[in-house]
Coordinates of C-alpha atoms in Angstrom, one line a residue:
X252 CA 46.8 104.9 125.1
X253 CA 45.1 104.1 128.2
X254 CA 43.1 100.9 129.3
X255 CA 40.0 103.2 129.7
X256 CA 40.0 103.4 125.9
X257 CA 41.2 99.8 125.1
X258 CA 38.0 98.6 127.1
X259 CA 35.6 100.6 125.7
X260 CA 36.7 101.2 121.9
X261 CA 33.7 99.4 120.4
X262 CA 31.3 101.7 121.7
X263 CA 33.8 104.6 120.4
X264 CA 33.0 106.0 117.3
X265 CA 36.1 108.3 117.4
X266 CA 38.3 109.9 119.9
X267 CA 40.6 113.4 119.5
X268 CA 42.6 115.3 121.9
X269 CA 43.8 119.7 121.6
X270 CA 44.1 122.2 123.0
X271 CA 41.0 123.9 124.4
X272 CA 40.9 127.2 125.8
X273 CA 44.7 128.6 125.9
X274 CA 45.1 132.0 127.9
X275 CA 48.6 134.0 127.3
X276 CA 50.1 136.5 129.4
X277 CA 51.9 139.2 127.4
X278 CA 54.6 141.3 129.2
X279 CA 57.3 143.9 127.7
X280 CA 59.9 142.0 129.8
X281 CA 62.8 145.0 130.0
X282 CA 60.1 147.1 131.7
X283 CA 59.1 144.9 134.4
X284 CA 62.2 146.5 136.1
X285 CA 61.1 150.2 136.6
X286 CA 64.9 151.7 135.9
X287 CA 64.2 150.1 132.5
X288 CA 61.4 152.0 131.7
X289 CA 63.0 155.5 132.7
X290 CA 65.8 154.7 130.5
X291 CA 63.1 153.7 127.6
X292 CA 61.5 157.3 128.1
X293 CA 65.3 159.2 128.1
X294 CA 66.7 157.4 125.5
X295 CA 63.7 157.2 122.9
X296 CA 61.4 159.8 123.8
X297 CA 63.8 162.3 125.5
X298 CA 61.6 162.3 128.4
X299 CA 62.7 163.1 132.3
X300 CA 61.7 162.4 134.9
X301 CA 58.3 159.8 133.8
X302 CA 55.8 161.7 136.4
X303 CA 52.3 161.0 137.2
X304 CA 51.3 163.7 134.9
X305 CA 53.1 161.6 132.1
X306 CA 51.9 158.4 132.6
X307 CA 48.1 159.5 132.8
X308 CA 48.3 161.2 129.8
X309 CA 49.4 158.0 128.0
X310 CA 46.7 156.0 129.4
X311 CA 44.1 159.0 128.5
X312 CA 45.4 158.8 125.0
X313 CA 44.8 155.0 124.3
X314 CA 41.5 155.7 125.1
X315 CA 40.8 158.4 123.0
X316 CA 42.6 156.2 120.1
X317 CA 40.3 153.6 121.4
X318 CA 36.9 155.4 120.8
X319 CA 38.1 156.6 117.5
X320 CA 38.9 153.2 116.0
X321 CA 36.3 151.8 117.2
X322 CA 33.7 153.2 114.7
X323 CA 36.3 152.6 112.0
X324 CA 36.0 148.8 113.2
X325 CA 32.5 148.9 113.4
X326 CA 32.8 147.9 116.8
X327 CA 30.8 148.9 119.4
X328 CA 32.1 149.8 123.0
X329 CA 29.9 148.7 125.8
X330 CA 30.3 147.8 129.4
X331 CA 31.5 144.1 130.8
X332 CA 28.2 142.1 131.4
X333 CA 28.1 140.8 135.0
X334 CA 27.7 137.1 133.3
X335 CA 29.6 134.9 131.3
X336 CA 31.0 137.1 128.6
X337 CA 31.2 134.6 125.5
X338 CA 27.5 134.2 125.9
X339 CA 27.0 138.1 125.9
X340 CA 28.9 138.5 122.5
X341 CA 27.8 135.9 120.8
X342 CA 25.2 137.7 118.7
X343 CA 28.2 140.2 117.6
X344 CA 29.8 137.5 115.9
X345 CA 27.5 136.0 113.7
X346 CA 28.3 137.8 111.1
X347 CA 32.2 138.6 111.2
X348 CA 34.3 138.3 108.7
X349 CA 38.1 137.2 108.5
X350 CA 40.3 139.5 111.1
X351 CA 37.6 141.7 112.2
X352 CA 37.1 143.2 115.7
X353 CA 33.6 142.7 116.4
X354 CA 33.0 144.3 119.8
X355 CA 34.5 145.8 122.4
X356 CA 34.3 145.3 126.2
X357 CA 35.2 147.8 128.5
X358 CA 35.5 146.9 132.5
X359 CA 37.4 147.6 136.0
X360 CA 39.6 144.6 136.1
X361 CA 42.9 144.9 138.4
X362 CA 46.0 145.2 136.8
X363 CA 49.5 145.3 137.7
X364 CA 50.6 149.1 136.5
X365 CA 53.5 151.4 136.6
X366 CA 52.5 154.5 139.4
X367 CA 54.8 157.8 139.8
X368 CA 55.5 158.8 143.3
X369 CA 57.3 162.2 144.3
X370 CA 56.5 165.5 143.5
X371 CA 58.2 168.6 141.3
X372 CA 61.1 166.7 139.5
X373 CA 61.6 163.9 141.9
X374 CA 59.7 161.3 140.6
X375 CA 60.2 157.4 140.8
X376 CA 58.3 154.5 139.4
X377 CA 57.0 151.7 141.3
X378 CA 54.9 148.2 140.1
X379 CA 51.5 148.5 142.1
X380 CA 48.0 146.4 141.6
X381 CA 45.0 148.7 141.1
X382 CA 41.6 148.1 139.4
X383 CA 41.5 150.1 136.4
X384 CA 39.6 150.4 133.2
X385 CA 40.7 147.7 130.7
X386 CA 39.7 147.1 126.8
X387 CA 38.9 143.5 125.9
X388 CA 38.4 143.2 122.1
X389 CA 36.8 140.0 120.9
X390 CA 37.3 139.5 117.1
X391 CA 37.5 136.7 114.3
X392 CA 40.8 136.0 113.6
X393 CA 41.8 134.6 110.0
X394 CA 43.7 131.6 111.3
X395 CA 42.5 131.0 115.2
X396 CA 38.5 132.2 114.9
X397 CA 37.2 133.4 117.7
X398 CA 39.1 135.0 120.4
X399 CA 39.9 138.1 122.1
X400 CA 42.8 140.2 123.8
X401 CA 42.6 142.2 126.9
X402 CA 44.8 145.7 127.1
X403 CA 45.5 147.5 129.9
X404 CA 45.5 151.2 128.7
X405 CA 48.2 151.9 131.4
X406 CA 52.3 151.6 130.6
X407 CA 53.5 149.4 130.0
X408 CA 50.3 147.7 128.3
X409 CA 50.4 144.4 129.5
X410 CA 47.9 142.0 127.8
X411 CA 46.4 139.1 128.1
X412 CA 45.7 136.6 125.0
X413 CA 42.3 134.3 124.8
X414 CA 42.5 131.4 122.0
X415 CA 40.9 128.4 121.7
X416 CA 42.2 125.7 119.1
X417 CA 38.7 123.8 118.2
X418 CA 38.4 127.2 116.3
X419 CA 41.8 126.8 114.4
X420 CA 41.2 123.1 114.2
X421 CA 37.9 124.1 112.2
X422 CA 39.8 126.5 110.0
X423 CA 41.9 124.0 108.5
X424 CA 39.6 121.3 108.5
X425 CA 37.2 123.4 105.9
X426 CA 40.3 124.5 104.4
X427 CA 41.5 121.1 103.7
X428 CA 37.5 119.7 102.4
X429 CA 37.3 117.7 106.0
X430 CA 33.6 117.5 106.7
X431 CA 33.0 118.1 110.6
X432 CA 30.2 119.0 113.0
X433 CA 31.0 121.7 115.1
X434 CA 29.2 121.9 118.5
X435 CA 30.6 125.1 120.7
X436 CA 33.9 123.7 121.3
X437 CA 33.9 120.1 119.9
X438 CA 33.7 118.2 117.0
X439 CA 30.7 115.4 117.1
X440 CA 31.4 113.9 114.0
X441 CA 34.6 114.0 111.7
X442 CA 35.4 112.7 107.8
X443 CA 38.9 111.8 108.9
X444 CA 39.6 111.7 112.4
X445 CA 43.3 110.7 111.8
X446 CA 43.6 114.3 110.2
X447 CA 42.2 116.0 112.9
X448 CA 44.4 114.3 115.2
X449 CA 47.6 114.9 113.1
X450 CA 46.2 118.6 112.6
X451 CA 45.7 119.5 116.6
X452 CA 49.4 117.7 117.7
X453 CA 50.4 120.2 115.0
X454 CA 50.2 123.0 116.9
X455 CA 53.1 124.3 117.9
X456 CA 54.4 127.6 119.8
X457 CA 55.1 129.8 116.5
X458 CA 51.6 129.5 115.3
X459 CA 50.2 131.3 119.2
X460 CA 52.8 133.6 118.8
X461 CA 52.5 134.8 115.3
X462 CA 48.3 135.4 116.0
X463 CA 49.3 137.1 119.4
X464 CA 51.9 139.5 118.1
X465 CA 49.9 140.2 115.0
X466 CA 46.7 141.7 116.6
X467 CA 49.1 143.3 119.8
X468 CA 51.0 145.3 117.1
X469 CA 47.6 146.6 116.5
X470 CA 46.0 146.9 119.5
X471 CA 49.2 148.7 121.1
X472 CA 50.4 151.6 118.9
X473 CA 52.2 153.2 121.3
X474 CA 55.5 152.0 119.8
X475 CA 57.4 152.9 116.8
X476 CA 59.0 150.4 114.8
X477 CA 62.5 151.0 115.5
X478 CA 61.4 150.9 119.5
X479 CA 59.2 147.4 118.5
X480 CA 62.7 145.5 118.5
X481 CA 63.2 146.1 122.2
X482 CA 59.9 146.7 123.3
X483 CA 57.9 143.5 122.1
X484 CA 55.8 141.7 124.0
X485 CA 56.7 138.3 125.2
X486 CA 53.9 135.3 126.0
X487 CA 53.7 133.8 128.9
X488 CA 51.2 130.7 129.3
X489 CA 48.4 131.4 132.1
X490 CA 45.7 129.3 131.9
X491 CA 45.4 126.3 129.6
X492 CA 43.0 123.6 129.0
X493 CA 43.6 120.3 127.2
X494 CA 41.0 117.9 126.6
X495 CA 40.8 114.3 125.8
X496 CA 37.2 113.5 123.9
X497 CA 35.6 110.5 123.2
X498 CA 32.5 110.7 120.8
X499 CA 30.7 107.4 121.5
X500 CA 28.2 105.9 118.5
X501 CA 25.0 105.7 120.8
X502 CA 23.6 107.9 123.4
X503 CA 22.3 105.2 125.3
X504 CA 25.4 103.3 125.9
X505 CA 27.2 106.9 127.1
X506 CA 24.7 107.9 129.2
X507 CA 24.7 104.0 131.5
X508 CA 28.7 104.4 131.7
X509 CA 28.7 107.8 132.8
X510 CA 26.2 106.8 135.6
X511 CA 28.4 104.5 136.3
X512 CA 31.6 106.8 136.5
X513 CA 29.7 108.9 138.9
X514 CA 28.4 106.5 140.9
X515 CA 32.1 104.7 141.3
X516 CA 33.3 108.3 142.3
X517 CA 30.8 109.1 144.8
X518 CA 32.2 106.0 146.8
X519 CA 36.6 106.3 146.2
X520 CA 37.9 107.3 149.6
X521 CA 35.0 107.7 152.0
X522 CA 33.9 110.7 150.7
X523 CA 31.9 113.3 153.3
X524 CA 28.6 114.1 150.9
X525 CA 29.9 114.9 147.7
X526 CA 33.8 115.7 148.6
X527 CA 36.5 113.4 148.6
X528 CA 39.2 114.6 150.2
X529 CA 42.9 113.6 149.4
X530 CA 44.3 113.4 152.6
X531 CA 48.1 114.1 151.2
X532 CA 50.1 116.5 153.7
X533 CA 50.2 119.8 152.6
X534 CA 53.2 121.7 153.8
X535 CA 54.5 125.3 153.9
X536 CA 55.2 125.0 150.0
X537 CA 51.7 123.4 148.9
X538 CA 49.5 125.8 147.6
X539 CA 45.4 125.2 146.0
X540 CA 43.2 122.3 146.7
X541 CA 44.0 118.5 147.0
X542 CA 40.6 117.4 146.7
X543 CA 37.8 115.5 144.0
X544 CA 34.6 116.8 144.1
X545 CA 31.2 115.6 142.5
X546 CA 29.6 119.3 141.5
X547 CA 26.1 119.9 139.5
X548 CA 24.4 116.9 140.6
X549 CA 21.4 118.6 139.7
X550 CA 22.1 119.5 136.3
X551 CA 21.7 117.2 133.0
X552 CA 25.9 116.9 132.6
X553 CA 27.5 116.9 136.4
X554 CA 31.2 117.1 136.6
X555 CA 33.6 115.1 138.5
X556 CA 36.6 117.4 139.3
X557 CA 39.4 116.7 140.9
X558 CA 42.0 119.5 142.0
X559 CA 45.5 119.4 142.2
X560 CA 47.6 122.5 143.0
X561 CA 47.0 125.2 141.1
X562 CA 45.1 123.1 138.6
X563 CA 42.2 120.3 137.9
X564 CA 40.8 117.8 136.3
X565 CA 37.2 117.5 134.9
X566 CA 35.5 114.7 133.6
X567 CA 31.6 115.1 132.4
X568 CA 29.6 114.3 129.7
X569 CA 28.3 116.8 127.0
X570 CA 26.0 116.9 124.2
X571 CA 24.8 113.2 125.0
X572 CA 27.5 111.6 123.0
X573 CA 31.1 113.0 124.4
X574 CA 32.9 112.3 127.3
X575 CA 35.5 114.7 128.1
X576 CA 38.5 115.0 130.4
X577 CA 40.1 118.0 131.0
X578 CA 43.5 118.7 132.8
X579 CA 43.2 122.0 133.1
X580 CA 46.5 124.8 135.2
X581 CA 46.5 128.1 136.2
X582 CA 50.3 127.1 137.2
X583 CA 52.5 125.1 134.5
X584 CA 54.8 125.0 137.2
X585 CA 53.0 122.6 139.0
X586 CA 53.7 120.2 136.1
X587 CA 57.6 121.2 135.8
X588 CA 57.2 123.3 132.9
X589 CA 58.5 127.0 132.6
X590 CA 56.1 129.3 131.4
X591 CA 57.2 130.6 128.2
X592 CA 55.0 129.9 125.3
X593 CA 58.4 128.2 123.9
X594 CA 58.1 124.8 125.9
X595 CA 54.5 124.2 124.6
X596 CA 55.4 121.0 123.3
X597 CA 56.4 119.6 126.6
X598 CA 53.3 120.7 128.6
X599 CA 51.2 119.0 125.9
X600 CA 53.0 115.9 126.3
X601 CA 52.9 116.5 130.5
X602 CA 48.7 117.0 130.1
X603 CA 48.3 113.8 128.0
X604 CA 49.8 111.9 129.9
X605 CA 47.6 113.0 133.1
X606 CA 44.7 112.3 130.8
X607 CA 45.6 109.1 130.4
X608 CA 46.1 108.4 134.2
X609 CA 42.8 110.2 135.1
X610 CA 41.1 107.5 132.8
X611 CA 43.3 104.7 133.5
X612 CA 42.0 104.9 136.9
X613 CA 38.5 105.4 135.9
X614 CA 38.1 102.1 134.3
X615 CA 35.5 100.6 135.0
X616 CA 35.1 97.0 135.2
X617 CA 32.3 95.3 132.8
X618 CA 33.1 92.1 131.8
X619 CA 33.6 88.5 133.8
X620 CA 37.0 87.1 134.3
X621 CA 38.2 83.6 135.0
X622 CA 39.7 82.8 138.2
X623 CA 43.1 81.6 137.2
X624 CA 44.5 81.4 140.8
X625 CA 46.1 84.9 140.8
X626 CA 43.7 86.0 143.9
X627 CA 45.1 83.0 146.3
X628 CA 48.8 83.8 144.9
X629 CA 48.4 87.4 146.7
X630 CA 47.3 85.8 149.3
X631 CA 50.3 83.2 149.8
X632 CA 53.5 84.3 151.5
X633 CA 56.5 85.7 149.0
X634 CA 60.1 84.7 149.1
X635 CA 62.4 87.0 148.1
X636 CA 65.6 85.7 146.4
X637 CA 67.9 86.6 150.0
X638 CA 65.6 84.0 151.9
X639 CA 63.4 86.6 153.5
X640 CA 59.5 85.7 153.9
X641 CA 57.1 88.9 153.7
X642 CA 52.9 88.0 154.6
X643 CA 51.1 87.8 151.6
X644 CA 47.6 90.3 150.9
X645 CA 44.5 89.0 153.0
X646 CA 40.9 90.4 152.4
X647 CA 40.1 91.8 155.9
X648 CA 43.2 92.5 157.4
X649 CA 42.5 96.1 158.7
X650 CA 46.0 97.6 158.3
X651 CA 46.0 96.7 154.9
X652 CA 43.0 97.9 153.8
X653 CA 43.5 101.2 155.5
X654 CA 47.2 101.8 153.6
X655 CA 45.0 100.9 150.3
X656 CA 43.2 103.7 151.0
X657 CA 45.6 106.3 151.4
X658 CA 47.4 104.5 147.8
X659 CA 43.7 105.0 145.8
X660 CA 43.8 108.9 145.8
X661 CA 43.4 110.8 142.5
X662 CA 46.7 113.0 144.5
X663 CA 49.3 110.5 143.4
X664 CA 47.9 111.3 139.2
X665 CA 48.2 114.8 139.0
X666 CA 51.6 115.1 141.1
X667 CA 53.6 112.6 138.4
X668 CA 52.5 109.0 140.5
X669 CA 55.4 108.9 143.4
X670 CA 55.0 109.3 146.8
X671 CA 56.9 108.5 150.4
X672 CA 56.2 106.8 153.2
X673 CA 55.5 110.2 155.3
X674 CA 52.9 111.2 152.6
X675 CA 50.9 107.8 153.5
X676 CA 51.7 107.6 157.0
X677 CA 48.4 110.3 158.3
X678 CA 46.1 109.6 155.9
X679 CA 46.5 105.8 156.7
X680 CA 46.2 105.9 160.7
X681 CA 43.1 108.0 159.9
X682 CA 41.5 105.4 157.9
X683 CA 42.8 103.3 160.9
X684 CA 40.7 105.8 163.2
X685 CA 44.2 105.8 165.4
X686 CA 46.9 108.3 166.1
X687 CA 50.2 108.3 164.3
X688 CA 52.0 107.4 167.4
X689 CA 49.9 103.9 167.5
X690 CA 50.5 103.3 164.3
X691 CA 53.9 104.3 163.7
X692 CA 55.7 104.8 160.1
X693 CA 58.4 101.7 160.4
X694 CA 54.1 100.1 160.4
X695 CA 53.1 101.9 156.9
X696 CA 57.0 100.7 155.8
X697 CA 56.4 97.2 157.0
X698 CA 52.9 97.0 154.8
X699 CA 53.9 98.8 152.2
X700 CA 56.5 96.0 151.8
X701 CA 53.5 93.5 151.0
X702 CA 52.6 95.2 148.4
X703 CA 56.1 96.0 147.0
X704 CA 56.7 92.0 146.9
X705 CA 53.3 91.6 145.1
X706 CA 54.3 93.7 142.5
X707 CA 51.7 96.3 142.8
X708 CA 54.1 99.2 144.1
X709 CA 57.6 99.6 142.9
X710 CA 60.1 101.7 144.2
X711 CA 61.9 104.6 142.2
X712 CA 65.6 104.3 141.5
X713 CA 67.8 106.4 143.0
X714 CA 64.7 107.8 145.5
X715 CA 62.9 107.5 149.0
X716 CA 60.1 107.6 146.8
X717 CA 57.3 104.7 145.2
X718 CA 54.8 104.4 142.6
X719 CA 51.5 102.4 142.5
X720 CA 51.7 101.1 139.1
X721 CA 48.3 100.8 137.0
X722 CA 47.7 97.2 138.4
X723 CA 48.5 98.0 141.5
X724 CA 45.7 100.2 141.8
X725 CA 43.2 98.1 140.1
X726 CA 43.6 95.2 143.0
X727 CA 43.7 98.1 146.2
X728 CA 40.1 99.2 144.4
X729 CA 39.2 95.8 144.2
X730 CA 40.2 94.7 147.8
X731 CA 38.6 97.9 149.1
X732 CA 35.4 97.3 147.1
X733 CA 35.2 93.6 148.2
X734 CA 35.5 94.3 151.8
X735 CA 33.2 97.7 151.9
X736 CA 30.9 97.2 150.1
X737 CA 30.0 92.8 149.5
X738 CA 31.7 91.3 152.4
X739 CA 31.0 93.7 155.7
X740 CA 27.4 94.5 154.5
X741 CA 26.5 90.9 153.6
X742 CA 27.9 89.6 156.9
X743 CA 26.3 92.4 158.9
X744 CA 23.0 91.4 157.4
X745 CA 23.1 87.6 157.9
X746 CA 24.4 88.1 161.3
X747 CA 23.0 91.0 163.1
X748 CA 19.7 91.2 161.0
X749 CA 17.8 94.0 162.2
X750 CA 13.9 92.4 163.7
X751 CA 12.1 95.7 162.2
X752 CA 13.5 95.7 158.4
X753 CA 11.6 92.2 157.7
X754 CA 7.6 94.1 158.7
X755 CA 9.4 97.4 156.5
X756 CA 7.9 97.5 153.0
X757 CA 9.9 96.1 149.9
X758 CA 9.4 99.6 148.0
X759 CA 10.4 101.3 151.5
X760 CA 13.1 99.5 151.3
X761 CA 16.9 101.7 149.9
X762 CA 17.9 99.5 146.5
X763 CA 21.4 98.8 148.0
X764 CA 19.0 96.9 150.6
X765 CA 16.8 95.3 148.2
X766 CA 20.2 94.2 146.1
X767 CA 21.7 92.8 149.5
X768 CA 18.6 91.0 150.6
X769 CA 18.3 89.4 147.3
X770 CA 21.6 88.2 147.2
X771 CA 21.4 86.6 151.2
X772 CA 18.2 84.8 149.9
X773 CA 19.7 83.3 146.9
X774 CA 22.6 82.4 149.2
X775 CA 20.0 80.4 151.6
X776 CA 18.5 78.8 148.7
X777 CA 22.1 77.8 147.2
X778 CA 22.8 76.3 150.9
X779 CA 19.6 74.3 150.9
X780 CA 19.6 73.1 147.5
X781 CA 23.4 71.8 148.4
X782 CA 22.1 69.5 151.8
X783 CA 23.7 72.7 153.9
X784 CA 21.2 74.2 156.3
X785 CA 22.0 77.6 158.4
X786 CA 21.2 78.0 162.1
X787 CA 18.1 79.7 163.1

């Protein structure tokens, strides 16, 4: 559970989290090493040596079986659309029925193939990338619905596997009498949304690999079944989408808070226009973007997405009454899981818990609170139990604020919450507008140590490395806030008013402006109304 959820149930009619859009790698693992295959081709199909002549004919024969099935299926064979492909086949699957191939795609895709190189009877096989013709057969699968596979007519086939799991989630929910509105891929309203919850965490690595292997065995009858039990395809996972969704009751009250996400976003971290950029150092080993960016602003739904490695996150608002966040990897490495379809479980728990972060740290703040004297205790001194005094947290103390900075990154989410000194030390003599020499790293260590006593970082055991905990960054955000955009503003304006803004037009005027303005006039008014006048 996050506190994103605890603070806005009310509003929450229900909330679910799956799977979304789950894309498999299949490979014949023995034949990713070339010698393999030539022993595969000697020992099964007494064939030597595998030439070029050999291998094209293969490839020219899945085609042929291609174009003959494909009237059997009733499937047409036409060329990839330019576009967004499941909007071009939509219309072929309005009327499918269970396990039916319903079209066929055919485009130049690369593809990591076998070639031949020699000449007479010396021949040997190397892996190279070319762009070659590939089959993509979308179809209605009994258990998952609507998917598709991709199959490289070249040895040794490798595929690619598309499902989504609001498809099987709606299969078993009509199965089991659940009543549920389906829009694209989300439910807007649910009978039982305990079920559907149980049903999705269900999932597990069997039921991907018994669809997969099912239509492959099809789609790929090159082998026999004796050569099947050494030749199988194995899944690997290459893209995968989870998503947490929270179906609100009123349109209305969705719509003000996602204004208000966006609008908290466009200000975390000084971004330039619409990019925040992380600031974490990226070394030799880092590869993909460390960034959040604020896309489609023009558009009825924009996205907040934040990158991370080799994945993301997004976080937008669809169909007026959902708001979704989606970790999404083209890497499950990046998240310490192995590839294999096998460890499923453990990425599922690894993207729910980013979830969680990403919303933890987009909680927004809407109700009042009572000053209980928690705000002047950071600001008092701490002992320590060996004797030692460490400076307590003050408002405007630049250093400070600057290290806040670098801790309030959406960085520290997606790479499991710990960092070190070094990773703060740039980012934080930036946000200083110094060098790194001026502001040296015993400095960040020193600071850092303020916030350590306070409670809002800890250190990990047995590691150079901390953690901002959840409260932790609630107070930087706060701080920052404060400062940025209350205290500096309100100050500059009642002390270096600028002459020309009092002739400039109230609806000239920016409503940041107008807000300020309003809240230095009440202030004169309090002052007066108190006996407390203010110089000229």
């Amino acid at each position: 559970m996050n506190t994103f959820y605890e603070h806005h149930h009310d509003s929450i009619r229900f909330a679910y989290r799956c799977f979304d859009r789950i894309l498999l790698n299949g490979l014949i693992q023995p034949f990713q090493q070339p010698e393999r295959v030539v022993g595969f081709f000697n020992t099964y199909r007494e064939l030597y040596p595998v030439s070029k002549a050999v291998l094209r004919d293969i490839a020219t024969q899945y085609g042929h079986w291609v174009n003959a099935h494909a009237t059997q299926w009733g499937a047409p064979i036409v060329d990839a659309p330019s576009g967004r492909r499941d909007d071009f086949v939509d219309r072929y699957f309005r009327r499918a029925q269970p396990d039916q191939i319903v079209v066929i795609l055919k485009g130049r895709e690369p593809a990591r193939i076998l070639v031949a190189i020699g000449k007479d009877d010396r021949w040997h096989l190397e892996y190279k990338y070319r762009w070659v013709n590939q089959y993509n057969f979308y179809l209605a699968d009994r258990e998952w619905g609507r998917m598709f596979v991709r199959v490289c007519p070249y040895f040794p086939f490798s595929a690619r596997v598309c499902l989504n799991q609001h498809h099987w989630l709606a299969q078993r929910l009509h199965a089991e009498g659940i009543r549920v509105r389906q829009c694209a891929n989300a439910f807007l309203q649910c009978s039982d949304p305990t079920r559907l919850q149980t049903l999705a965490d269900s999932v597990m690595a069997r039921d991907l690999a018994r669809c997969a292997h099912k239509w492959l065995r099809v789609l790929v009858p090159f082998f026999t079944p004796t050569e099947r039990r050494v030749c199988a395809h194995r899944l690997f996972f290459a893209q995968v989408e989870y998503c947490d969704n929270l179906i609100f009751h009123r349109r209305a009250a969705l719509d003000a808070l996602g204004e208000r996400l966006f609008d908290a976003n466009r200000t975390i971290g000084q971004p330039t226009k619409l990019t925040t950029i992380f600031g974490r150092k990226v070394t030799q080993r880092h590869r993909g973007k460390l960034q959040t960016v604020i896309a489609d602003l023009d558009l009825p739904n924009p996205v907040i997405r934040t990158y991370y490695g080799d994945g993301s996150v997004k976080q937008y608002v669809r169909d007026h009454l959902l708001l979704r966040t989606e970790p999404s990897t083209n890497n499950v490495r990046d998240y310490g899981v192995p590839k294999a379809i096998e460890h499923l479980p453990v990425l599922r728990e690894k993207l729910r818990a980013i979830a969680d972060r990403y919303l933890t740290v987009q909680q927004d703040i809407l109700e009042t609170f009572l000053d209980r004297g928690q705000l002047r205790q950071l600001a008092e001194p701490t002992r320590l139990p060996s004797g030692k005094r460490i400076p307590g947290l003050k408002l405007d103390h630049p250093r400070q604020l600057a290290l806040m900075h670098a801790l309030v990154r959406f960085a520290h989410i997606a790479a499991g919450d710990t960092f070190t000194t070094r990773d703060l030390h740039e980012s934080t003599a930036a946000a200083l507008d110094t060098t790194t020499d001026q502001y040296r790293l015993a400095s960040v260590r020193y600071d850092l140590s303020k916030l350590r006593a306070k409670g809002l970082v800890e250190r990990v055991p047995h590691a150079r490395r901390y953690r901002l905990l959840p409260h932790g960054y609630s107070i930087c955000l706060v701080f920052l806030k404060l400062f940025e955009r209350v205290y500096a503003p309100l100050t500059a304006g009642l002390l270096r008013p600028v002459t020309a803004d009092v002739r400039l037009a109230e609806e000239k005027r920016h409503r940041l402006d107008r807000l300020y303005q309003r809240i230095v006039a009440d202030l004169e008014a309090l002052l007066q109304a108190v006996g407390l006048r203010t110089a000229a």
